[in-house]
Amino acid sequence: ITGSLASRLKQHAGQAARDAYRLKVLLDTNQLLQQKKTRTEIVSATAHQLMKLLNRDIIFYLAKDGKLGEAQVFRIEGTDIPEDYVSEEEKKAAQWAFDNNRHAGATTRTLSHASCLYLAVRINDAVYGVVGIVIKKDPLAMFENSILLSILGECALALENEKNAWEKQEAAVLAKNEQLRSQLLRAISHDLRTPLTSISGNADVLMEESNMLSENKKQELYHSIYDDAMWLVN
């Protein structure tokens, strides 16, 4: 009995230590992603935190313009990418998860022959990418799955913040361009108005008072109109 109790206590202590470690990974992920500014940095940080949590290889598909990009593979060991990580079967499962905003691949009823479990990185209906967790014959524990979903939520939030920051910056650039455009139009308008005023004034004099003007005065007005017109052309 004593040995059995000691064994159970040891198991509980080990489980508690693992749970504490996983919660620490989640907290670290939150703080780490707040420091990242670009999509590439966010994806890399998320993948490495998932590897730390699950001790598994990670495949990340980042979405752009409503489509999934190429697979980014993050490995625990080695740099060679196994073919079954980026096969057509795997890409099909990732695409299904992206299109339907639901899990697909290993341990699910959709394309279950895939090597990875694919989950959408999303906030409500906005899907920012898909993460693949290498499963094969070793499914995730329930607690691992809950921490995984929390980390993916943090990743989606970071990607949304990055998108909002980029859109805000783009809006500021457009506003600045519009301001420059208005200034340019005002300057051009001023430069055009001066010779046009001279042309219209001289033409009006010729039309209204032509009979009272000497030939030299008429020629002077003609030359003035021509010079102003050529200045505008140039």
Short mmCIF file of N, CA, C and O in Angstrom, two decimals, residues 155-214:
data_model
loop_
_atom_site.label_atom_id
_atom_site.label_comp_id
_atom_site.label_asym_id
_atom_site.label_seq_id
_atom_site.Cartn_x
_atom_site.Cartn_y
_atom_site.Cartn_z
N CYS A 155 -1.35 33.52 -31.22
CA CYS A 155 -0.73 33.75 -32.53
C CYS A 155 -1.67 34.51 -33.45
O CYS A 155 -1.26 35.47 -34.12
N ALA A 156 -2.94 34.10 -33.49
CA ALA A 156 -3.92 34.78 -34.34
C ALA A 156 -4.10 36.24 -33.93
O ALA A 156 -4.20 37.13 -34.78
N LEU A 157 -4.12 36.48 -32.63
CA LEU A 157 -4.26 37.85 -32.13
C LEU A 157 -3.05 38.70 -32.54
O LEU A 157 -3.20 39.86 -32.96
N ALA A 158 -1.84 38.12 -32.44
CA ALA A 158 -0.63 38.84 -32.84
C ALA A 158 -0.66 39.14 -34.34
O ALA A 158 -0.28 40.24 -34.77
N LEU A 159 -1.11 38.18 -35.16
CA LEU A 159 -1.19 38.40 -36.60
C LEU A 159 -2.23 39.45 -36.95
O LEU A 159 -2.04 40.25 -37.86
N GLU A 160 -3.33 39.46 -36.20
CA GLU A 160 -4.36 40.49 -36.43
C GLU A 160 -3.84 41.87 -36.06
O GLU A 160 -4.09 42.85 -36.78
N ASN A 161 -3.11 41.96 -34.96
CA ASN A 161 -2.53 43.24 -34.55
C ASN A 161 -1.52 43.73 -35.59
O ASN A 161 -1.45 44.92 -35.90
N GLU A 162 -0.74 42.78 -36.14
CA GLU A 162 0.23 43.14 -37.18
C GLU A 162 -0.49 43.66 -38.41
O GLU A 162 -0.08 44.65 -39.03
N LYS A 163 -1.60 42.99 -38.77
CA LYS A 163 -2.38 43.41 -39.93
C LYS A 163 -2.97 44.81 -39.71
O LYS A 163 -2.91 45.67 -40.59
N ASN A 164 -3.51 45.04 -38.51
CA ASN A 164 -4.09 46.35 -38.21
C ASN A 164 -3.03 47.45 -38.23
O ASN A 164 -3.29 48.56 -38.71
N ALA A 165 -1.85 47.13 -37.69
CA ALA A 165 -0.76 48.11 -37.68
C ALA A 165 -0.33 48.44 -39.11
O ALA A 165 -0.08 49.61 -39.45
N TRP A 166 -0.26 47.40 -39.96
CA TRP A 166 0.12 47.62 -41.35
C TRP A 166 -0.92 48.46 -42.09
O TRP A 166 -0.59 49.37 -42.84
N GLU A 167 -2.20 48.15 -41.85
CA GLU A 167 -3.27 48.92 -42.50
C GLU A 167 -3.27 50.37 -42.03
O GLU A 167 -3.52 51.28 -42.81
N LYS A 168 -2.98 50.56 -40.73
CA LYS A 168 -2.92 51.92 -40.20
C LYS A 168 -1.76 52.68 -40.84
O LYS A 168 -1.90 53.86 -41.20
N GLN A 169 -0.63 52.01 -40.98
CA GLN A 169 0.53 52.64 -41.62
C GLN A 169 0.24 52.96 -43.08
O GLN A 169 0.60 54.03 -43.59
N GLU A 170 -0.43 52.03 -43.76
CA GLU A 170 -0.77 52.24 -45.16
C GLU A 170 -1.74 53.41 -45.30
O GLU A 170 -1.62 54.22 -46.23
N ALA A 171 -2.70 53.51 -44.37
CA ALA A 171 -3.66 54.62 -44.40
C ALA A 171 -2.94 55.95 -44.19
O ALA A 171 -3.28 56.96 -44.83
N ALA A 172 -1.93 55.95 -43.30
CA ALA A 172 -1.17 57.17 -43.06
C ALA A 172 -0.39 57.58 -44.31
O ALA A 172 -0.30 58.77 -44.65
N VAL A 173 0.16 56.59 -45.01
CA VAL A 173 0.90 56.87 -46.26
C VAL A 173 -0.05 57.44 -47.31
O VAL A 173 0.28 58.40 -48.01
N LEU A 174 -1.25 56.83 -47.42
CA LEU A 174 -2.23 57.32 -48.40
C LEU A 174 -2.67 58.75 -48.07
O LEU A 174 -2.83 59.57 -48.97
N ALA A 175 -2.84 59.02 -46.77
CA ALA A 175 -3.24 60.38 -46.36
C ALA A 175 -2.13 61.38 -46.70
O ALA A 175 -2.41 62.50 -47.16
N LYS A 176 -0.88 60.96 -46.47
CA LYS A 176 0.25 61.84 -46.79
C LYS A 176 0.33 62.07 -48.30
O LYS A 176 0.57 63.20 -48.75
N ASN A 177 0.12 61.01 -49.08
CA ASN A 177 0.14 61.14 -50.54
C ASN A 177 -0.98 62.07 -51.02
O ASN A 177 -0.79 62.87 -51.94
N GLU A 178 -2.15 61.95 -50.39
CA GLU A 178 -3.27 62.81 -50.77
C GLU A 178 -2.97 64.28 -50.44
O GLU A 178 -3.31 65.18 -51.21
N GLN A 179 -2.30 64.48 -49.30
CA GLN A 179 -1.91 65.84 -48.92
C GLN A 179 -0.91 66.41 -49.93
O GLN A 179 -1.03 67.57 -50.37
N LEU A 180 0.08 65.58 -50.33
CA LEU A 180 1.07 66.03 -51.32
C LEU A 180 0.40 66.30 -52.66
O LEU A 180 0.74 67.26 -53.36
N ARG A 181 -0.57 65.44 -53.01
CA ARG A 181 -1.30 65.63 -54.27
C ARG A 181 -2.06 66.96 -54.26
O ARG A 181 -2.05 67.70 -55.25
N SER A 182 -2.71 67.28 -53.15
CA SER A 182 -3.45 68.53 -53.05
C SER A 182 -2.52 69.74 -53.15
O SER A 182 -2.83 70.73 -53.82
N GLN A 183 -1.37 69.64 -52.49
CA GLN A 183 -0.40 70.73 -52.55
C GLN A 183 0.13 70.92 -53.97
O GLN A 183 0.29 72.04 -54.45
N LEU A 184 0.37 69.77 -54.64
CA LEU A 184 0.87 69.84 -56.01
C LEU A 184 -0.18 70.47 -56.94
O LEU A 184 0.16 71.32 -57.78
N LEU A 185 -1.44 70.07 -56.76
CA LEU A 185 -2.50 70.62 -57.60
C LEU A 185 -2.67 72.13 -57.37
O LEU A 185 -2.92 72.88 -58.32
N ARG A 186 -2.53 72.54 -56.11
CA ARG A 186 -2.63 73.98 -55.83
C ARG A 186 -1.50 74.75 -56.50
O ARG A 186 -1.71 75.84 -57.06
N ALA A 187 -0.28 74.17 -56.43
CA ALA A 187 0.86 74.84 -57.05
C ALA A 187 0.71 74.90 -58.57
O ALA A 187 0.97 75.95 -59.19
N ILE A 188 0.28 73.79 -59.17
CA ILE A 188 0.08 73.76 -60.62
C ILE A 188 -1.04 74.73 -61.02
O ILE A 188 -0.93 75.45 -62.02
N SER A 189 -2.12 74.72 -60.23
CA SER A 189 -3.23 75.62 -60.53
C SER A 189 -2.79 77.07 -60.54
O SER A 189 -3.16 77.85 -61.42
N HIS A 190 -1.95 77.42 -59.57
CA HIS A 190 -1.44 78.80 -59.50
C HIS A 190 -0.58 79.11 -60.71
O HIS A 190 -0.69 80.19 -61.33
N ASP A 191 0.31 78.16 -61.07
CA ASP A 191 1.21 78.39 -62.20
C ASP A 191 0.46 78.47 -63.53
O ASP A 191 0.87 79.17 -64.45
N LEU A 192 -0.66 77.75 -63.63
CA LEU A 192 -1.44 77.79 -64.87
C LEU A 192 -2.31 79.03 -64.95
O LEU A 192 -2.52 79.59 -66.02
N ARG A 193 -2.82 79.45 -63.80
CA ARG A 193 -3.77 80.55 -63.79
C ARG A 193 -3.14 81.86 -64.27
O ARG A 193 -3.78 82.65 -64.97
N THR A 194 -1.88 82.11 -63.90
CA THR A 194 -1.23 83.39 -64.24
C THR A 194 -1.14 83.61 -65.75
O THR A 194 -1.62 84.63 -66.26
N PRO A 195 -0.54 82.68 -66.52
CA PRO A 195 -0.49 82.90 -67.98
C PRO A 195 -1.86 82.83 -68.64
O PRO A 195 -2.12 83.54 -69.63
N LEU A 196 -2.75 81.98 -68.12
CA LEU A 196 -4.09 81.90 -68.70
C LEU A 196 -4.85 83.21 -68.52
O LEU A 196 -5.61 83.64 -69.40
N THR A 197 -4.65 83.84 -67.39
CA THR A 197 -5.29 85.15 -67.15
C THR A 197 -4.78 86.18 -68.15
O THR A 197 -5.55 86.99 -68.69
N SER A 198 -3.45 86.13 -68.40
CA SER A 198 -2.85 87.07 -69.37
C SER A 198 -3.38 86.81 -70.78
O SER A 198 -3.73 87.75 -71.51
N ILE A 199 -3.48 85.51 -71.14
CA ILE A 199 -3.96 85.16 -72.48
C ILE A 199 -5.41 85.62 -72.67
O ILE A 199 -5.76 86.25 -73.68
N SER A 200 -6.25 85.29 -71.71
CA SER A 200 -7.67 85.65 -71.84
C SER A 200 -7.85 87.16 -71.84
O SER A 200 -8.71 87.71 -72.57
N GLY A 201 -7.04 87.87 -71.03
CA GLY A 201 -7.14 89.34 -70.99
C GLY A 201 -6.75 89.98 -72.31
O GLY A 201 -7.46 90.87 -72.82
N ASN A 202 -5.62 89.52 -72.86
CA ASN A 202 -5.17 90.08 -74.14
C ASN A 202 -6.14 89.74 -75.27
O ASN A 202 -6.39 90.57 -76.16
N ALA A 203 -6.67 88.51 -75.25
CA ALA A 203 -7.64 88.11 -76.28
C ALA A 203 -8.91 88.96 -76.18
O ALA A 203 -9.50 89.35 -77.20
N ASP A 204 -9.31 89.26 -74.96
CA ASP A 204 -10.51 90.07 -74.75
C ASP A 204 -10.30 91.48 -75.30
O ASP A 204 -11.22 92.07 -75.92
N VAL A 205 -9.11 92.03 -75.06
CA VAL A 205 -8.81 93.37 -75.59
C VAL A 205 -8.87 93.36 -77.10
O VAL A 205 -9.44 94.28 -77.74
N LEU A 206 -8.29 92.33 -77.73
CA LEU A 206 -8.29 92.26 -79.20
C LEU A 206 -9.71 92.13 -79.76
O LEU A 206 -10.03 92.70 -80.81
N MET A 207 -10.56 91.36 -79.03
CA MET A 207 -11.93 91.19 -79.52
C MET A 207 -12.77 92.44 -79.35
O MET A 207 -13.57 92.80 -80.20
N GLU A 208 -12.58 93.15 -78.23
CA GLU A 208 -13.46 94.26 -77.90
C GLU A 208 -12.97 95.58 -78.48
O GLU A 208 -13.77 96.47 -78.81
N GLU A 209 -11.64 95.74 -78.58
CA GLU A 209 -11.11 97.06 -78.96
C GLU A 209 -10.17 96.98 -80.15
O GLU A 209 -9.28 97.81 -80.32
N SER A 210 -10.35 96.00 -80.97
CA SER A 210 -9.45 95.79 -82.10
C SER A 210 -9.41 97.01 -83.05
O SER A 210 -8.35 97.39 -83.56
N ASN A 211 -10.55 97.64 -83.27
CA ASN A 211 -10.61 98.76 -84.21
C ASN A 211 -9.85 99.97 -83.71
O ASN A 211 -9.44 100.82 -84.50
N MET A 212 -9.69 100.09 -82.38
CA MET A 212 -9.02 101.27 -81.83
C MET A 212 -7.53 101.05 -81.58
O MET A 212 -6.83 101.96 -81.15
N LEU A 213 -7.04 99.84 -81.86
CA LEU A 213 -5.63 99.54 -81.58
C LEU A 213 -4.80 99.70 -82.83
O LEU A 213 -5.24 99.38 -83.95
N SER A 214 -3.55 100.20 -82.62
CA SER A 214 -2.63 100.30 -83.74
C SER A 214 -2.11 98.91 -84.09
O SER A 214 -2.22 97.96 -83.31
#
